[in-house]
Short mmCIF file of C-alpha atoms in Angstrom, two decimals:
data_model
loop_
_atom_site.label_atom_id
_atom_site.label_comp_id
_atom_site.label_asym_id
_atom_site.label_seq_id
_atom_site.Cartn_x
_atom_site.Cartn_y
_atom_site.Cartn_z
CA MET A 1474 -8.11 32.32 -68.93
CA PHE A 1475 -4.79 32.26 -67.35
CA THR A 1476 -3.81 29.21 -69.52
CA VAL A 1477 -4.74 31.33 -72.64
CA THR A 1478 -2.51 33.96 -71.80
CA GLN A 1479 0.21 31.89 -71.14
CA THR A 1480 0.03 30.13 -74.44
CA SER A 1481 -0.42 33.61 -76.29
CA ARG A 1482 2.75 34.79 -74.45
CA ALA A 1483 4.88 31.38 -75.53
CA TRP A 1484 3.41 31.64 -78.50
CA PHE A 1485 4.33 35.26 -79.35
CA ILE A 1486 8.32 34.54 -78.16
CA ASP A 1487 8.44 31.54 -80.09
CA ARG A 1488 7.20 33.80 -83.00
CA ALA A 1489 9.83 36.39 -82.03
CA ARG A 1490 12.43 33.54 -81.71
CA GLN A 1491 11.77 32.64 -85.01
CA ALA A 1492 11.91 35.74 -86.80
CA ARG A 1493 15.05 36.44 -85.02
CA GLU A 1494 16.70 33.47 -86.41
CA GLU A 1495 15.18 34.27 -89.63
CA ARG A 1496 16.96 37.76 -89.62
CA LEU A 1497 20.13 36.16 -88.16
CA VAL A 1498 20.22 33.48 -91.44
CA GLN A 1499 19.17 36.39 -93.79
CA LYS A 1500 21.89 38.22 -92.61
CA GLU A 1501 24.45 35.54 -92.81
CA ARG A 1502 23.08 34.39 -96.41
CA GLU A 1503 23.52 38.36 -97.33
CA ARG A 1504 27.60 38.37 -95.64
CA ALA A 1505 28.19 35.03 -97.54
CA ALA A 1506 26.60 35.83 -100.90
CA LEU A 1507 28.83 39.63 -100.86
CA GLU A 1508 31.53 37.40 -99.58
CA ILE A 1509 31.26 35.46 -102.75
CA GLN A 1510 30.49 38.37 -104.95
CA ALA A 1511 33.71 39.89 -103.37
CA HIS A 1512 36.05 36.42 -104.38
CA VAL A 1513 34.78 36.40 -107.86
CA ARG A 1514 35.24 40.00 -108.60
CA SER A 1515 38.82 39.32 -107.02
CA PHE A 1516 39.36 36.84 -109.15
CA LEU A 1517 38.28 38.60 -112.12
CA CYS A 1518 40.60 41.22 -111.68
CA ARG A 1519 43.44 38.68 -111.32
CA ARG A 1520 42.59 37.41 -114.88
CA ARG A 1521 42.64 40.51 -116.56
CA LEU A 1522 45.64 41.90 -114.83
CA GLN A 1523 47.36 38.59 -115.48
CA ARG A 1524 46.31 38.63 -119.13
CA ASP A 1525 47.22 42.15 -119.41
CA ILE A 1526 50.60 41.52 -118.17
CA ARG A 1527 51.28 38.48 -120.37
CA ARG A 1528 49.89 40.26 -123.05
CA GLU A 1529 52.50 43.00 -122.50
CA ILE A 1530 55.42 40.31 -122.31
CA ASP A 1531 54.30 38.65 -125.72
CA GLU A 1532 54.36 42.45 -127.31
CA PHE A 1533 57.96 42.93 -125.51
CA PHE A 1534 59.35 39.37 -127.12
CA LYS A 1535 57.88 39.92 -130.74
CA THR A 1536 59.26 43.42 -130.76
CA ASP A 1537 62.60 41.78 -129.76
CA ASP A 1538 62.44 39.19 -131.96
CA SER A 1539 62.03 41.83 -134.64
CA GLY A 1540 66.02 42.75 -133.61
CA SER A 1541 64.69 46.64 -135.01
CA ASN A 1542 66.70 48.10 -131.79
CA LYS A 1543 68.71 46.38 -128.75
CA ARG A 1544 66.74 46.44 -125.59
CA SER A 1545 68.08 48.24 -122.21
CA ALA A 1546 69.21 45.79 -119.27
CA LEU A 1547 66.67 47.99 -117.47
CA CYS A 1548 63.92 47.38 -119.65
CA ILE A 1549 65.14 43.41 -119.69
CA PHE A 1550 64.99 43.55 -115.71
CA LYS A 1551 60.90 45.00 -115.82
CA ILE A 1552 59.96 42.89 -118.16
CA ALA A 1553 61.10 39.99 -116.34
CA ARG A 1554 59.88 41.27 -112.80
CA LYS A 1555 56.50 41.04 -114.30
CA LEU A 1556 56.71 37.64 -115.96
CA LEU A 1557 58.14 36.28 -112.44
CA PHE A 1558 55.34 38.12 -110.54
CA LEU A 1559 52.72 35.72 -112.10
CA PHE A 1560 55.03 32.97 -113.23
CA LYS A 1561 53.68 29.26 -113.90
CA ILE A 1562 55.58 26.65 -115.22
CA LYS A 1563 52.73 24.97 -117.40
CA GLU A 1564 51.78 28.30 -118.94
CA ASP A 1565 55.04 30.90 -119.24
CA ASP A 1566 57.50 28.07 -120.57
CA GLU A 1567 58.06 30.04 -123.98
CA ARG A 1568 57.90 33.15 -122.17
CA LEU A 1569 60.63 32.19 -120.04
CA GLU A 1570 62.58 30.83 -123.09
CA LYS A 1571 62.37 34.33 -124.78
CA LEU A 1572 63.85 36.01 -121.47
CA CYS A 1573 66.83 33.99 -121.44
CA ARG A 1574 67.34 34.45 -124.53
CA SER A 1575 67.07 37.94 -124.66
CA ILE A 1576 68.99 38.07 -121.39
CA LEU A 1577 71.85 36.24 -122.93
CA SER A 1578 71.75 38.14 -126.19
CA SER A 1579 72.27 41.84 -124.18
CA MET A 1580 75.19 39.52 -122.30
CA ASP A 1581 76.86 39.34 -125.93
CA ALA A 1582 76.61 43.52 -127.32
CA GLU A 1583 79.54 44.68 -127.87
CA ASN A 1584 80.65 47.77 -126.18
CA GLU A 1585 77.19 48.77 -124.22
CA PRO A 1586 77.21 48.71 -120.95
CA LYS A 1587 73.70 50.05 -120.73
CA VAL A 1588 72.44 47.18 -122.54
CA TRP A 1589 74.14 44.38 -120.59
CA TYR A 1590 71.89 42.28 -118.46
CA VAL A 1591 74.63 42.66 -115.78
CA SER A 1592 75.42 45.80 -115.70
CA LEU A 1593 72.34 46.44 -113.15
CA ALA A 1594 74.61 44.95 -110.08
CA LEU A 1595 76.85 47.58 -110.16
CA SER A 1596 73.09 50.11 -109.51
CA LYS A 1597 73.14 51.11 -105.68
CA ASP A 1598 69.43 50.97 -106.38
CA LEU A 1599 68.80 47.81 -108.32
CA THR A 1600 71.64 45.66 -106.65
CA PHE A 1601 69.34 43.38 -104.58
CA LEU A 1602 66.82 43.07 -106.68
CA TRP A 1603 68.79 42.03 -109.60
CA ILE A 1604 69.96 39.47 -107.24
CA LYS A 1605 67.17 38.42 -106.14
CA GLN A 1606 65.63 37.98 -109.58
CA ILE A 1607 68.57 36.43 -111.26
CA LYS A 1608 68.21 33.49 -108.38
CA ALA A 1609 64.42 32.98 -109.34
CA ILE A 1610 65.17 32.98 -113.28
CA LEU A 1611 68.14 30.71 -112.81
CA TRP A 1612 66.12 28.05 -110.37
CA TYR A 1613 63.95 28.39 -113.11
CA CYS A 1614 65.99 27.22 -115.45
CA CYS A 1615 66.62 24.28 -113.06
CA GLU A 1616 63.33 23.38 -112.93
CA PHE A 1617 62.81 23.42 -116.30
CA LEU A 1618 66.03 21.03 -116.82
CA GLU A 1619 64.39 18.52 -114.32
CA GLN A 1620 61.69 17.36 -117.21
CA LEU A 1621 63.53 18.07 -120.18
CA LYS A 1622 64.82 15.16 -122.27
CA PRO A 1623 68.11 15.21 -123.96
CA GLU A 1624 66.84 12.69 -126.90
CA ILE A 1625 64.15 15.10 -127.59
CA LEU A 1626 65.60 17.96 -130.46
CA GLN A 1627 63.77 20.96 -128.71
CA ASP A 1628 64.27 19.83 -125.24
CA SER A 1629 68.00 19.60 -126.20
CA ARG A 1630 68.13 23.10 -127.38
CA LEU A 1631 66.14 24.36 -124.27
CA ILE A 1632 68.63 21.92 -122.30
CA THR A 1633 71.78 24.26 -123.90
CA LEU A 1634 69.91 27.34 -123.66
CA TYR A 1635 69.36 26.74 -119.49
CA LEU A 1636 72.58 25.36 -119.25
CA THR A 1637 74.33 28.33 -120.85
CA MET A 1638 72.35 30.62 -118.43
CA LEU A 1639 73.62 29.14 -115.77
CA VAL A 1640 76.98 29.23 -116.72
CA THR A 1641 77.05 32.46 -117.58
CA PHE A 1642 75.57 33.99 -114.05
CA THR A 1643 77.78 31.40 -112.05
CA ASP A 1644 81.20 32.10 -113.44
CA THR A 1645 82.46 36.04 -114.39
CA SER A 1646 84.71 35.12 -117.45
CA THR A 1647 82.65 35.95 -120.05
CA TRP A 1648 81.10 39.23 -118.44
CA LYS A 1649 82.74 41.96 -121.11
CA ILE A 1650 81.71 44.41 -118.20
CA LEU A 1651 84.54 43.59 -116.54
CA ARG A 1652 86.87 43.98 -119.03
CA GLY A 1653 89.98 46.71 -119.00
CA LYS A 1654 88.72 48.99 -116.38
CA GLY A 1655 86.13 47.11 -115.30
CA GLU A 1656 88.74 44.31 -114.08
CA SER A 1657 88.93 45.69 -110.38
CA LEU A 1658 84.97 44.79 -110.65
CA ARG A 1659 86.00 41.19 -110.94
CA PRO A 1660 86.18 40.30 -106.83
CA ALA A 1661 82.68 42.31 -105.71
CA MET A 1662 81.21 40.08 -108.76
CA ASN A 1663 82.59 36.68 -108.05
CA HIS A 1664 80.91 37.17 -104.74
CA ILE A 1665 78.10 38.48 -106.57
CA CYS A 1666 78.40 34.54 -108.04
CA ALA A 1667 79.01 32.97 -105.43
CA ASN A 1668 76.17 33.84 -103.09
CA ILE A 1669 73.94 32.90 -106.58
CA MET A 1670 75.48 30.13 -106.32
CA GLY A 1671 74.84 29.22 -102.82
CA HIS A 1672 71.82 29.72 -103.41
CA LEU A 1673 71.04 27.18 -106.08
CA ASN A 1674 72.89 24.78 -103.88
CA GLN A 1675 70.41 25.19 -101.15
CA ARG A 1676 67.80 24.65 -103.82
CA GLY A 1677 68.79 21.77 -104.78
CA PHE A 1678 71.01 22.32 -108.19
CA TYR A 1679 73.91 19.02 -107.97
CA SER A 1680 70.69 17.04 -107.74
CA VAL A 1681 69.39 18.79 -110.77
CA MET A 1682 72.69 18.61 -112.49
CA GLN A 1683 72.88 14.82 -111.33
CA GLY A 1684 69.29 13.70 -112.97
CA LEU A 1685 70.54 15.78 -116.17
CA LEU A 1686 73.69 13.95 -116.40
CA SER A 1687 71.75 10.41 -115.96
CA ASP A 1688 69.84 11.10 -118.62
CA TRP A 1689 71.93 12.07 -121.12
CA VAL A 1690 74.69 9.50 -119.71
CA SER A 1691 71.98 6.72 -120.15
CA PHE A 1692 70.59 7.93 -123.97
CA SER A 1693 74.25 8.52 -125.28
CA PRO A 1694 76.84 7.21 -122.93
CA HIS A 1695 79.92 8.69 -125.10
CA ASN A 1696 78.76 12.37 -125.15
CA HIS A 1697 79.58 14.30 -121.44
CA PRO A 1698 77.91 17.83 -122.49
CA VAL A 1699 77.46 18.83 -118.54
CA GLY A 1700 80.70 17.73 -117.43
CA TRP A 1701 82.68 20.75 -117.61
CA CYS A 1702 81.77 23.90 -117.85
CA TYR A 1703 84.13 26.50 -117.64
CA GLY A 1704 86.97 24.70 -115.90
CA LYS A 1705 84.33 23.90 -113.42
CA ARG A 1706 82.97 20.52 -113.14
CA TRP A 1707 79.49 20.15 -111.99
CA TYR A 1708 79.10 16.83 -110.74
#
């Protein structure tokens, strides 16, 4: 009798333990399922957000290409922030190209301060964000310069584009905003350029230029388009 009672008690305890372990396993499965679902929802949400942002960016440049009206510097700044938020080199290379062309076009505008992209550097609320943005854009230009081949026609055009970006925003000599009364701003703008150049140097700017120059010399030893830029030697 005593033995039967002990056996029943042991069986009951073992069943209770098994049931408890099964409940724990079930809870862990439910937790894992909820976590997986959350990750999937988050992934799909990010994909949807990125798709919507890229569609907005493409629409911006599509309208910009039509030449119907000139974009303000602030509009370009805002669309650039969205592009940099999700930028991927392999997926957004054409978008960066269009952004750079839009920025350079704004810098060529005559007597339209609100159009000049660099004018945002004078805004107290946007100066820091603008400097951060142009640093990011210029470094992406450098990263593309590392990949481009001068012997390929399309690549050579992009090389010219990205080099023009680098020259434009590391030297104030072409900034129309500094003409006339704006001349008094030149020391401050030169300081910003020095800040940008220092950032690029830390990231490996000269190595990029050296590699590009080597490629170009091997391709055409009599041409040195990277050598002198507005009187500055970059190699």
